[in-house]
Coordinates of C-alpha atoms and ligand atoms in Angstrom, one line a residue:
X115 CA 0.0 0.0 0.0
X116 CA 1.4 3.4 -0.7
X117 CA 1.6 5.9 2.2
X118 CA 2.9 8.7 0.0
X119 CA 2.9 10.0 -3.5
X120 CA 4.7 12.8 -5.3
X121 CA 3.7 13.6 -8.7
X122 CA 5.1 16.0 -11.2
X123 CA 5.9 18.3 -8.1
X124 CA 8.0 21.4 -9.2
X125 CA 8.6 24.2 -6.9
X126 CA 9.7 28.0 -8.2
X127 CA 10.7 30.5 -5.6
X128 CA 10.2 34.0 -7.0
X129 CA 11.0 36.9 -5.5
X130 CA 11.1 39.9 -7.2
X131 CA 12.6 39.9 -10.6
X132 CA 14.4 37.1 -9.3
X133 CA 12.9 33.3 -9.7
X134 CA 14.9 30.1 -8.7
X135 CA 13.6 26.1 -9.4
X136 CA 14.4 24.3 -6.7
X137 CA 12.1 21.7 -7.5
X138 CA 11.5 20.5 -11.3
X139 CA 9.5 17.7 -11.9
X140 CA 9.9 14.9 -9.0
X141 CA 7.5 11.9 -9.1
X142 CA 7.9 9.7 -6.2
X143 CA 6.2 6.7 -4.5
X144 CA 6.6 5.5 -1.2
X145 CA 5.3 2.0 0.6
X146 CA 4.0 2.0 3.8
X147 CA 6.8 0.3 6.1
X148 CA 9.4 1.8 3.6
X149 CA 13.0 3.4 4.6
X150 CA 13.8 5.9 2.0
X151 CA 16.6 7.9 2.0
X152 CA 16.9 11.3 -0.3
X153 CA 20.4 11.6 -0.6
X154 CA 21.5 15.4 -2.3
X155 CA 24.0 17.9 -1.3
X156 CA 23.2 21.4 0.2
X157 CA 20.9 23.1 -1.5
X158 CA 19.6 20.4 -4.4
X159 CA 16.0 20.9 -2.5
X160 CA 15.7 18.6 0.4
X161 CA 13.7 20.7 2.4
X162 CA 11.9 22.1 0.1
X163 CA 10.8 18.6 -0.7
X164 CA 10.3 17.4 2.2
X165 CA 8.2 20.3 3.2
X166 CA 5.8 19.8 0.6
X167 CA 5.4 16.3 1.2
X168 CA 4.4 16.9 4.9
X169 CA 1.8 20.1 3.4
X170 CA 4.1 22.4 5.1
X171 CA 4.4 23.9 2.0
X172 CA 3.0 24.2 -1.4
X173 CA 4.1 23.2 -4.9
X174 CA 4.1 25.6 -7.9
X175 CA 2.8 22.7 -9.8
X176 CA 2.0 18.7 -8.7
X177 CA 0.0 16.9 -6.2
X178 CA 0.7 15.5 -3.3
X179 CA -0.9 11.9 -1.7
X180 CA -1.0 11.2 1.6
X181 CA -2.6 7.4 1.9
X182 CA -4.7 8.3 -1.4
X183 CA -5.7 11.2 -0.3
X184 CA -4.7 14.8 -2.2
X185 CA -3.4 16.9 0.0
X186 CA -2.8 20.2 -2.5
X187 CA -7.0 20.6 -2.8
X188 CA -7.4 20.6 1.0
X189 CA -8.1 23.3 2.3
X190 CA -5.7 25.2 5.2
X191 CA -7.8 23.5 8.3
X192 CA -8.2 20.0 6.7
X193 CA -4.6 19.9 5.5
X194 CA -3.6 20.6 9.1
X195 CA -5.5 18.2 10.5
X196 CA -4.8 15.4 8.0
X197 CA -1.1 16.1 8.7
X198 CA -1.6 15.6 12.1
X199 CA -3.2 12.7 12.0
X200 CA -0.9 11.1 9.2
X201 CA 2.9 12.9 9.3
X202 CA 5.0 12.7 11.8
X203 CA 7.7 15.6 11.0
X204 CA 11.3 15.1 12.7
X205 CA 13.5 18.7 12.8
X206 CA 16.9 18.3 12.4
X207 CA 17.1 21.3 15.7
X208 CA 14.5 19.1 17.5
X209 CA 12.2 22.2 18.1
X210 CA 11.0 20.7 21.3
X211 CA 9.4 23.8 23.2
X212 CA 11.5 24.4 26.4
X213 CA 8.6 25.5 28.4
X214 CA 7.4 21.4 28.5
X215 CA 8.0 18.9 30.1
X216 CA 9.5 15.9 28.1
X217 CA 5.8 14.2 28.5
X218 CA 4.0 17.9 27.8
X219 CA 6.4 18.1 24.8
X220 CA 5.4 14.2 23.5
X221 CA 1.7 15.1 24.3
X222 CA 1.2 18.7 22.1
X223 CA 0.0 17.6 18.9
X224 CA -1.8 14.7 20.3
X225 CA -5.1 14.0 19.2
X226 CA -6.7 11.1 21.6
X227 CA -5.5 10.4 24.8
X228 CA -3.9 6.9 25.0
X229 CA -1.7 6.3 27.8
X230 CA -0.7 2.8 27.2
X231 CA 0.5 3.9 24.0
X232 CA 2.9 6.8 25.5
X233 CA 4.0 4.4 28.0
X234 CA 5.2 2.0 25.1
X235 CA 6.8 5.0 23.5
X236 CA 8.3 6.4 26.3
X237 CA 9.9 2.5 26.2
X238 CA 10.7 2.4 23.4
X239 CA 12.7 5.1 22.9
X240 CA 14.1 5.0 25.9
X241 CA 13.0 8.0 27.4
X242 CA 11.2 6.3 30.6
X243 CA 11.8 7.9 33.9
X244 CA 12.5 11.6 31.7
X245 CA 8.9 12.4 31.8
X246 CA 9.2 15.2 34.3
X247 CA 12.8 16.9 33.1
X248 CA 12.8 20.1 30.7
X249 CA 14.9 19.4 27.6
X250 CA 17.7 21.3 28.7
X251 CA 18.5 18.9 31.1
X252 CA 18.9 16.3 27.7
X253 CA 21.4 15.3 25.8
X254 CA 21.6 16.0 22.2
X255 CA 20.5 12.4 21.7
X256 CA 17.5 11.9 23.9
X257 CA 15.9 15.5 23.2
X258 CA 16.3 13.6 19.5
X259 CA 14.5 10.7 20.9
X260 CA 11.5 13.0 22.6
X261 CA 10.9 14.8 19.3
X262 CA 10.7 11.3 17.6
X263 CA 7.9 10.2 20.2
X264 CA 5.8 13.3 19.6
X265 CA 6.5 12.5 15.4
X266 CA 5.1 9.1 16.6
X267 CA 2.1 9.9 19.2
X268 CA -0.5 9.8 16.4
X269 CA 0.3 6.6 14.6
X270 CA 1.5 8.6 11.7
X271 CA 1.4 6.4 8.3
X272 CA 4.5 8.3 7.7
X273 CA 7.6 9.7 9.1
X274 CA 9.0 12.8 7.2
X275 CA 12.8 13.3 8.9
X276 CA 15.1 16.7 7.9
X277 CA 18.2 15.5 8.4
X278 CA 17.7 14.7 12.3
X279 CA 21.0 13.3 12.8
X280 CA 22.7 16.1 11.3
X281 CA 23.3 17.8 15.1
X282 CA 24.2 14.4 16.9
X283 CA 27.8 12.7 16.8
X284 CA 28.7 9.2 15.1
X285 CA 27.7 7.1 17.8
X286 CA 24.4 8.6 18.6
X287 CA 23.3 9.2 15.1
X288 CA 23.7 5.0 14.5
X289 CA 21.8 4.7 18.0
X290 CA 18.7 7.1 16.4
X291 CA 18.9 5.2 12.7
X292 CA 18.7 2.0 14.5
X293 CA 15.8 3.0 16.6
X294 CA 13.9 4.4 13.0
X295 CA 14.2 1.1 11.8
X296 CA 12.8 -0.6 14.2
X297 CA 10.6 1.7 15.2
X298 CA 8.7 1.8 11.5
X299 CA 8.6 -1.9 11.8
X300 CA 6.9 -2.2 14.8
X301 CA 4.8 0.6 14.0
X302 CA 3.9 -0.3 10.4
X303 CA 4.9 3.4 9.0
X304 CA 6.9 4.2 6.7
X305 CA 10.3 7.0 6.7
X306 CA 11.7 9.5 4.1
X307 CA 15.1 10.9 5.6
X308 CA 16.5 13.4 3.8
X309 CA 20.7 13.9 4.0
X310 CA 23.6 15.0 2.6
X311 CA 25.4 12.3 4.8
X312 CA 26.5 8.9 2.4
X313 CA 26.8 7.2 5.3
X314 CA 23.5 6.6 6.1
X315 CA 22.4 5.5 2.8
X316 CA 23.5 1.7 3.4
X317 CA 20.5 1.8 6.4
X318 CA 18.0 2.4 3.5
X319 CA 15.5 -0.1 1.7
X320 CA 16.2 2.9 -1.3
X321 CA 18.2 5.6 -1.6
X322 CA 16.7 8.8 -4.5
X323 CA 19.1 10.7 -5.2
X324 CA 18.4 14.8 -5.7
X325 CA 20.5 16.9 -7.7
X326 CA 19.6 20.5 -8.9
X327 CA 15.7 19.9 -7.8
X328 CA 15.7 16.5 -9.7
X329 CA 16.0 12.7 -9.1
X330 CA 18.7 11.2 -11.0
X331 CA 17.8 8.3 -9.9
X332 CA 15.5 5.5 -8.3
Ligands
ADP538 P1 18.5 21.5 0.8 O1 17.6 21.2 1.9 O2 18.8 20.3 -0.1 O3 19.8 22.1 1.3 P2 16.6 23.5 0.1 O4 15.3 22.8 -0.3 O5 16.6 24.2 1.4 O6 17.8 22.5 -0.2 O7 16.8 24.6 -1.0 C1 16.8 24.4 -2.4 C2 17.0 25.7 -3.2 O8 15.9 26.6 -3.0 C3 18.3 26.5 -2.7 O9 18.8 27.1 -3.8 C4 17.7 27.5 -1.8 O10 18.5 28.6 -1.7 C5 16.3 27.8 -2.4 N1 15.3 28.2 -1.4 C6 14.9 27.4 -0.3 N2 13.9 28.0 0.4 C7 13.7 29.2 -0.2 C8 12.8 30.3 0.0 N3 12.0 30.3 1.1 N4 12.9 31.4 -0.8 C9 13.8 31.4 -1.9 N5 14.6 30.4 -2.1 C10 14.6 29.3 -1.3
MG539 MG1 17.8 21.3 4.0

């Protein structure tokens, strides 16, 4: 089954007389319980396409599926709400608000209280017995690991990550990938990691690689 679809999806940023493609033409497909990684250097359009993928932001031109469903005719309320129920999005800076608790923080976007469920992820991501602390009383690694449980708190069909081991050392960033991967098997839902990093790319069930706004490959 697919969880996402990206068809014909070109993005032009224009800004006064200036106007810059940093998408042209990407058509992608991805199966739910699939580990894809987008593999491109700085600036081939990464985030840009990641962001449209999540409905963060909009394409010039192309659609956008999220489990069959087209997000680019939503409207701004239903979009939101189907991206909360669907994506789980994972920052690269974490973006965990400081005011929260690590539980507070895991709770925000959450849409039905299940408290079995946060226990397991809590668990799972060993973050159990953090519940209470403030994330600047983390590490790099488990603040990492709490914005991965919030990604996860509403059963997202998929995981949208923006290079979110790109602030972590060597050791910790293998500790997080290994987690993602078991974490989308247990859970059924599918990844897209976007990174400049080769290294990561053996972790992957595919690697696309992005180049000037295109895929020349996969
Ligand atoms: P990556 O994540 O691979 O580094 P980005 O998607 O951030 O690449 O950027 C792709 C291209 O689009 C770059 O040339 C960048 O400067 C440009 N770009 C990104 N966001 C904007 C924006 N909001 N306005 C204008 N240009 C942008
Ligand atoms: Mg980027």
């Amino acid at each position: 089954m697919e969880s996402l679809k990206v068809t014909d999806v070109s993005k032009v940023y224009s800004q006064k007389n200036i106007s810059l493609q940093a998408l042209d033409n990407v058509n992608m497909t991805i199966q739910r319980g699939e580990f894809v990684i987008i593999l491109g250097r700085s600036g081939s359009g990464k985030s840009t396409l990641l962001n449209i993928m999540a409905g963060l932001d909009e394409p010039t031109k192309g659609k956008v599926f999220v489990d069959g469903e087209n997000i680019s005719c939503l409207k701004e309320e239903k979009r939101t709400m189907l991206r909360r129920k669907k994506i789980g999005f994972i920052f690269q800076a974490y973006e965990l608000l400081p005011a929260l608790t690590v539980v507070d923080n895991i709770k925000l976007p959450q849409l039905k209280p299940d408290k079995g469920y946060l226990k397991e992820l809590l668990r799972a991501l060993e973050i159990e017995g953090y519940e209470k602390f403030y994330p600047d009383q983390l590490s790099g690694g488990q603040q990492q690991r709490v914005s991965i449980a919030r990604a996860l708190i509403n059963h997202p069909s998929i995981l949208l990550a923006d290079e979110p081991t790109g602030n972590l050392d060597s050791k910790t960033e293998r500790a997080v990938i290994c987690l993602l991967k078991g974490l989308i098997k247990e859970y059924n839902t599918s990844i897209v990691l976007v990174t400049h990093n080769e290294k990561l790319a053996k972790d992957a069930d595919r690697i696309i690689r992005l180049e000037d706004g295109g895929i020349i490959n996969g």
